[in-house]
């Protein structure tokens, strides 16, 4: 609703899932997963809006604290854990090369050049593997 573009919204959603993946080891420590994911989404959108200032956006009109007081039930927490498991399962369904490339870059935070060198492939091949992985994951979640 803030970016007014389905493509940009999907890209930001993808960034949110990557943030979840990158921080998945700490997810069990989070008491309120919904507030956590909404906060990630809020900051991704605000960063996007800040970085694309050519679009006129009045931040006073954007309800920044829309999710600040989100409360969850045990059922919501259970669903959140199921979502985390689903993301992990989607990653595990990837072919070995794509999964390894994805984990090195997204989980371990390796730079493309270092990950490509570690795998013995070119940076372009690594990029192709990551693109394939993202397409596969978005297909599993019916995002794209």
JSON list of C-alpha atoms in Angstrom, two decimals:
[
{"chain": "A", "resi": 1, "resn": "UNK", "atom": "CA", "xyz": [0.00, 0.00, 0.00]},
{"chain": "A", "resi": 2, "resn": "UNK", "atom": "CA", "xyz": [2.98, 2.32, 0.41]},
{"chain": "A", "resi": 3, "resn": "UNK", "atom": "CA", "xyz": [4.95, 1.54, -2.73]},
{"chain": "A", "resi": 4, "resn": "UNK", "atom": "CA", "xyz": [2.00, 1.40, -5.16]},
{"chain": "A", "resi": 5, "resn": "UNK", "atom": "CA", "xyz": [3.72, -1.18, -7.35]},
{"chain": "A", "resi": 6, "resn": "UNK", "atom": "CA", "xyz": [3.11, -4.94, -7.15]},
{"chain": "A", "resi": 7, "resn": "UNK", "atom": "CA", "xyz": [6.60, -5.65, -8.52]},
{"chain": "A", "resi": 8, "resn": "UNK", "atom": "CA", "xyz": [8.31, -3.48, -5.91]},
{"chain": "A", "resi": 9, "resn": "UNK", "atom": "CA", "xyz": [6.09, -4.93, -3.17]},
{"chain": "A", "resi": 10, "resn": "UNK", "atom": "CA", "xyz": [7.11, -8.45, -4.24]},
{"chain": "A", "resi": 11, "resn": "UNK", "atom": "CA", "xyz": [10.76, -7.43, -4.22]},
{"chain": "A", "resi": 12, "resn": "UNK", "atom": "CA", "xyz": [10.41, -5.98, -0.73]},
{"chain": "A", "resi": 13, "resn": "UNK", "atom": "CA", "xyz": [8.60, -9.14, 0.41]},
{"chain": "A", "resi": 14, "resn": "UNK", "atom": "CA", "xyz": [11.48, -11.17, -0.96]},
{"chain": "A", "resi": 15, "resn": "UNK", "atom": "CA", "xyz": [13.87, -8.98, 1.07]},
{"chain": "A", "resi": 16, "resn": "UNK", "atom": "CA", "xyz": [11.80, -9.67, 4.20]},
{"chain": "A", "resi": 17, "resn": "UNK", "atom": "CA", "xyz": [12.05, -13.44, 3.62]},
{"chain": "A", "resi": 18, "resn": "UNK", "atom": "CA", "xyz": [15.80, -13.09, 3.12]},
{"chain": "A", "resi": 19, "resn": "UNK", "atom": "CA", "xyz": [16.06, -11.18, 6.39]},
{"chain": "A", "resi": 20, "resn": "UNK", "atom": "CA", "xyz": [14.14, -13.97, 8.09]},
{"chain": "A", "resi": 21, "resn": "UNK", "atom": "CA", "xyz": [16.42, -16.56, 6.55]},
{"chain": "A", "resi": 22, "resn": "UNK", "atom": "CA", "xyz": [19.55, -14.68, 7.53]},
{"chain": "A", "resi": 23, "resn": "UNK", "atom": "CA", "xyz": [18.35, -14.41, 11.13]},
{"chain": "A", "resi": 24, "resn": "UNK", "atom": "CA", "xyz": [16.67, -17.80, 11.42]},
{"chain": "A", "resi": 25, "resn": "UNK", "atom": "CA", "xyz": [18.98, -18.95, 14.20]},
{"chain": "A", "resi": 26, "resn": "UNK", "atom": "CA", "xyz": [17.61, -16.19, 16.44]},
{"chain": "A", "resi": 27, "resn": "UNK", "atom": "CA", "xyz": [13.94, -16.69, 15.52]},
{"chain": "A", "resi": 28, "resn": "UNK", "atom": "CA", "xyz": [13.24, -19.06, 18.39]},
{"chain": "A", "resi": 29, "resn": "UNK", "atom": "CA", "xyz": [14.22, -16.28, 20.81]},
{"chain": "A", "resi": 30, "resn": "UNK", "atom": "CA", "xyz": [11.58, -13.93, 19.39]},
{"chain": "A", "resi": 31, "resn": "UNK", "atom": "CA", "xyz": [8.46, -13.70, 21.55]},
{"chain": "A", "resi": 32, "resn": "UNK", "atom": "CA", "xyz": [6.24, -11.84, 19.10]},
{"chain": "A", "resi": 33, "resn": "UNK", "atom": "CA", "xyz": [6.98, -13.06, 15.58]},
{"chain": "A", "resi": 34, "resn": "UNK", "atom": "CA", "xyz": [4.23, -10.98, 13.93]},
{"chain": "A", "resi": 35, "resn": "UNK", "atom": "CA", "xyz": [5.58, -7.75, 15.39]},
{"chain": "A", "resi": 36, "resn": "UNK", "atom": "CA", "xyz": [9.08, -8.84, 14.36]},
{"chain": "A", "resi": 37, "resn": "UNK", "atom": "CA", "xyz": [8.16, -9.53, 10.73]},
{"chain": "A", "resi": 38, "resn": "UNK", "atom": "CA", "xyz": [6.06, -6.35, 10.50]},
{"chain": "A", "resi": 39, "resn": "UNK", "atom": "CA", "xyz": [8.97, -4.35, 11.84]},
{"chain": "A", "resi": 40, "resn": "UNK", "atom": "CA", "xyz": [11.29, -5.83, 9.21]},
{"chain": "A", "resi": 41, "resn": "UNK", "atom": "CA", "xyz": [8.73, -5.05, 6.49]},
{"chain": "A", "resi": 42, "resn": "UNK", "atom": "CA", "xyz": [8.23, -1.50, 7.78]},
{"chain": "A", "resi": 43, "resn": "UNK", "atom": "CA", "xyz": [11.94, -0.74, 7.70]},
{"chain": "A", "resi": 44, "resn": "UNK", "atom": "CA", "xyz": [12.39, -2.32, 4.25]},
{"chain": "A", "resi": 45, "resn": "UNK", "atom": "CA", "xyz": [9.61, -0.08, 2.92]},
{"chain": "A", "resi": 46, "resn": "UNK", "atom": "CA", "xyz": [10.96, 3.02, 4.66]},
{"chain": "A", "resi": 47, "resn": "UNK", "atom": "CA", "xyz": [14.45, 2.33, 3.33]},
{"chain": "A", "resi": 48, "resn": "UNK", "atom": "CA", "xyz": [13.03, 1.88, -0.16]},
{"chain": "A", "resi": 49, "resn": "UNK", "atom": "CA", "xyz": [11.08, 5.15, 0.09]},
{"chain": "A", "resi": 50, "resn": "UNK", "atom": "CA", "xyz": [14.15, 6.96, 1.43]},
{"chain": "A", "resi": 51, "resn": "UNK", "atom": "CA", "xyz": [16.38, 5.59, -1.33]},
{"chain": "A", "resi": 52, "resn": "UNK", "atom": "CA", "xyz": [13.86, 6.52, -4.04]},
{"chain": "A", "resi": 53, "resn": "UNK", "atom": "CA", "xyz": [13.13, 10.08, -3.00]},
{"chain": "A", "resi": 54, "resn": "UNK", "atom": "CA", "xyz": [12.32, 11.11, -6.53]},
{"chain": "A", "resi": 55, "resn": "UNK", "atom": "CA", "xyz": [8.87, 9.86, -5.65]},
{"chain": "A", "resi": 56, "resn": "UNK", "atom": "CA", "xyz": [7.12, 12.42, -3.49]},
{"chain": "A", "resi": 57, "resn": "UNK", "atom": "CA", "xyz": [6.09, 10.78, -0.26]},
{"chain": "A", "resi": 58, "resn": "UNK", "atom": "CA", "xyz": [4.82, 12.63, 2.78]},
{"chain": "A", "resi": 59, "resn": "UNK", "atom": "CA", "xyz": [6.10, 10.50, 5.66]},
{"chain": "A", "resi": 60, "resn": "UNK", "atom": "CA", "xyz": [3.72, 12.31, 8.01]},
{"chain": "A", "resi": 61, "resn": "UNK", "atom": "CA", "xyz": [0.90, 10.59, 6.13]},
{"chain": "A", "resi": 62, "resn": "UNK", "atom": "CA", "xyz": [2.49, 7.13, 6.39]},
{"chain": "A", "resi": 63, "resn": "UNK", "atom": "CA", "xyz": [1.24, 5.33, 9.50]},
{"chain": "A", "resi": 64, "resn": "UNK", "atom": "CA", "xyz": [4.70, 4.24, 10.62]},
{"chain": "A", "resi": 65, "resn": "UNK", "atom": "CA", "xyz": [3.49, 2.72, 13.90]},
{"chain": "A", "resi": 66, "resn": "UNK", "atom": "CA", "xyz": [0.73, 0.71, 12.25]},
{"chain": "A", "resi": 67, "resn": "UNK", "atom": "CA", "xyz": [2.01, -2.55, 13.73]},
{"chain": "A", "resi": 68, "resn": "UNK", "atom": "CA", "xyz": [3.70, -1.22, 16.86]},
{"chain": "A", "resi": 69, "resn": "UNK", "atom": "CA", "xyz": [1.13, -2.72, 19.24]},
{"chain": "A", "resi": 70, "resn": "UNK", "atom": "CA", "xyz": [0.51, -5.99, 17.46]},
{"chain": "A", "resi": 71, "resn": "UNK", "atom": "CA", "xyz": [-0.38, -8.77, 19.88]},
{"chain": "A", "resi": 72, "resn": "UNK", "atom": "CA", "xyz": [-0.33, -12.42, 18.98]},
{"chain": "A", "resi": 73, "resn": "UNK", "atom": "CA", "xyz": [-2.06, -15.46, 20.33]},
{"chain": "A", "resi": 74, "resn": "UNK", "atom": "CA", "xyz": [-0.50, -18.88, 20.86]},
{"chain": "A", "resi": 75, "resn": "UNK", "atom": "CA", "xyz": [-2.21, -19.86, 17.60]},
{"chain": "A", "resi": 76, "resn": "UNK", "atom": "CA", "xyz": [-0.44, -16.99, 15.80]},
{"chain": "A", "resi": 77, "resn": "UNK", "atom": "CA", "xyz": [2.89, -18.10, 17.28]},
{"chain": "A", "resi": 78, "resn": "UNK", "atom": "CA", "xyz": [2.25, -21.65, 16.10]},
{"chain": "A", "resi": 79, "resn": "UNK", "atom": "CA", "xyz": [1.45, -20.39, 12.59]},
{"chain": "A", "resi": 80, "resn": "UNK", "atom": "CA", "xyz": [4.64, -18.30, 12.67]},
{"chain": "A", "resi": 81, "resn": "UNK", "atom": "CA", "xyz": [6.69, -21.36, 13.55]},
{"chain": "A", "resi": 82, "resn": "UNK", "atom": "CA", "xyz": [5.00, -23.23, 10.71]},
{"chain": "A", "resi": 83, "resn": "UNK", "atom": "CA", "xyz": [6.00, -20.42, 8.35]},
{"chain": "A", "resi": 84, "resn": "UNK", "atom": "CA", "xyz": [9.62, -20.65, 9.50]},
{"chain": "A", "resi": 85, "resn": "UNK", "atom": "CA", "xyz": [9.52, -24.41, 8.95]},
{"chain": "A", "resi": 86, "resn": "UNK", "atom": "CA", "xyz": [7.99, -23.89, 5.50]},
{"chain": "A", "resi": 87, "resn": "UNK", "atom": "CA", "xyz": [10.78, -21.47, 4.53]},
{"chain": "A", "resi": 88, "resn": "UNK", "atom": "CA", "xyz": [13.40, -23.97, 5.72]},
{"chain": "A", "resi": 89, "resn": "UNK", "atom": "CA", "xyz": [11.64, -26.79, 3.81]},
{"chain": "A", "resi": 90, "resn": "UNK", "atom": "CA", "xyz": [11.56, -24.66, 0.65]},
{"chain": "A", "resi": 91, "resn": "UNK", "atom": "CA", "xyz": [15.31, -24.10, 0.94]},
{"chain": "A", "resi": 92, "resn": "UNK", "atom": "CA", "xyz": [15.90, -27.82, 1.47]},
{"chain": "A", "resi": 93, "resn": "UNK", "atom": "CA", "xyz": [13.94, -28.62, -1.72]},
{"chain": "A", "resi": 94, "resn": "UNK", "atom": "CA", "xyz": [16.44, -26.70, -3.84]},
{"chain": "A", "resi": 95, "resn": "UNK", "atom": "CA", "xyz": [18.93, -28.62, -5.97]},
{"chain": "A", "resi": 96, "resn": "UNK", "atom": "CA", "xyz": [22.26, -29.09, -4.19]},
{"chain": "A", "resi": 97, "resn": "UNK", "atom": "CA", "xyz": [24.19, -26.42, -6.11]},
{"chain": "A", "resi": 98, "resn": "UNK", "atom": "CA", "xyz": [21.49, -23.78, -5.72]},
{"chain": "A", "resi": 99, "resn": "UNK", "atom": "CA", "xyz": [20.99, -24.63, -2.04]},
{"chain": "A", "resi": 100, "resn": "UNK", "atom": "CA", "xyz": [24.71, -24.37, -1.33]},
{"chain": "A", "resi": 101, "resn": "UNK", "atom": "CA", "xyz": [25.01, -21.06, -3.20]},
{"chain": "A", "resi": 102, "resn": "UNK", "atom": "CA", "xyz": [21.94, -19.73, -1.40]},
{"chain": "A", "resi": 103, "resn": "UNK", "atom": "CA", "xyz": [23.21, -20.76, 2.04]},
{"chain": "A", "resi": 104, "resn": "UNK", "atom": "CA", "xyz": [26.71, -19.35, 1.48]},
{"chain": "A", "resi": 105, "resn": "UNK", "atom": "CA", "xyz": [25.42, -15.97, 0.34]},
{"chain": "A", "resi": 106, "resn": "UNK", "atom": "CA", "xyz": [22.26, -15.62, 2.44]},
{"chain": "A", "resi": 107, "resn": "UNK", "atom": "CA", "xyz": [23.09, -17.55, 5.60]},
{"chain": "A", "resi": 108, "resn": "UNK", "atom": "CA", "xyz": [26.82, -17.09, 5.91]},
{"chain": "A", "resi": 109, "resn": "UNK", "atom": "CA", "xyz": [26.79, -13.59, 4.41]},
{"chain": "A", "resi": 110, "resn": "UNK", "atom": "CA", "xyz": [29.56, -14.35, 1.95]},
{"chain": "A", "resi": 111, "resn": "UNK", "atom": "CA", "xyz": [30.18, -11.90, -0.84]},
{"chain": "A", "resi": 112, "resn": "UNK", "atom": "CA", "xyz": [29.37, -13.20, -4.30]},
{"chain": "A", "resi": 113, "resn": "UNK", "atom": "CA", "xyz": [33.03, -13.26, -5.32]},
{"chain": "A", "resi": 114, "resn": "UNK", "atom": "CA", "xyz": [34.07, -15.23, -2.22]},
{"chain": "A", "resi": 115, "resn": "UNK", "atom": "CA", "xyz": [31.17, -17.68, -2.50]},
{"chain": "A", "resi": 116, "resn": "UNK", "atom": "CA", "xyz": [31.88, -18.25, -6.19]},
{"chain": "A", "resi": 117, "resn": "UNK", "atom": "CA", "xyz": [35.54, -18.85, -5.44]},
{"chain": "A", "resi": 118, "resn": "UNK", "atom": "CA", "xyz": [34.64, -21.26, -2.61]},
{"chain": "A", "resi": 119, "resn": "UNK", "atom": "CA", "xyz": [32.37, -23.21, -4.97]},
{"chain": "A", "resi": 120, "resn": "UNK", "atom": "CA", "xyz": [34.85, -23.10, -7.84]},
{"chain": "A", "resi": 121, "resn": "UNK", "atom": "CA", "xyz": [32.41, -21.32, -10.18]},
{"chain": "A", "resi": 122, "resn": "UNK", "atom": "CA", "xyz": [32.20, -17.89, -11.79]},
{"chain": "A", "resi": 123, "resn": "UNK", "atom": "CA", "xyz": [30.29, -15.04, -10.18]},
{"chain": "A", "resi": 124, "resn": "UNK", "atom": "CA", "xyz": [27.83, -15.15, -13.11]},
{"chain": "A", "resi": 125, "resn": "UNK", "atom": "CA", "xyz": [27.17, -18.85, -12.47]},
{"chain": "A", "resi": 126, "resn": "UNK", "atom": "CA", "xyz": [26.64, -18.09, -8.77]},
{"chain": "A", "resi": 127, "resn": "UNK", "atom": "CA", "xyz": [24.19, -15.33, -9.69]},
{"chain": "A", "resi": 128, "resn": "UNK", "atom": "CA", "xyz": [22.35, -17.75, -11.97]},
{"chain": "A", "resi": 129, "resn": "UNK", "atom": "CA", "xyz": [22.14, -20.30, -9.14]},
{"chain": "A", "resi": 130, "resn": "UNK", "atom": "CA", "xyz": [20.77, -17.66, -6.74]},
{"chain": "A", "resi": 131, "resn": "UNK", "atom": "CA", "xyz": [18.24, -16.47, -9.32]},
{"chain": "A", "resi": 132, "resn": "UNK", "atom": "CA", "xyz": [17.12, -20.05, -9.87]},
{"chain": "A", "resi": 133, "resn": "UNK", "atom": "CA", "xyz": [16.83, -20.57, -6.09]},
{"chain": "A", "resi": 134, "resn": "UNK", "atom": "CA", "xyz": [14.70, -17.46, -5.67]},
{"chain": "A", "resi": 135, "resn": "UNK", "atom": "CA", "xyz": [12.40, -18.44, -8.53]},
{"chain": "A", "resi": 136, "resn": "UNK", "atom": "CA", "xyz": [11.98, -21.89, -7.02]},
{"chain": "A", "resi": 137, "resn": "UNK", "atom": "CA", "xyz": [11.25, -20.52, -3.54]},
{"chain": "A", "resi": 138, "resn": "UNK", "atom": "CA", "xyz": [8.77, -17.95, -4.83]},
{"chain": "A", "resi": 139, "resn": "UNK", "atom": "CA", "xyz": [7.06, -20.68, -6.84]},
{"chain": "A", "resi": 140, "resn": "UNK", "atom": "CA", "xyz": [6.75, -22.86, -3.73]},
{"chain": "A", "resi": 141, "resn": "UNK", "atom": "CA", "xyz": [5.10, -19.97, -1.87]},
{"chain": "A", "resi": 142, "resn": "UNK", "atom": "CA", "xyz": [3.09, -18.88, -4.92]},
{"chain": "A", "resi": 143, "resn": "UNK", "atom": "CA", "xyz": [4.55, -15.38, -4.63]},
{"chain": "A", "resi": 144, "resn": "UNK", "atom": "CA", "xyz": [5.45, -14.87, -8.24]}
]
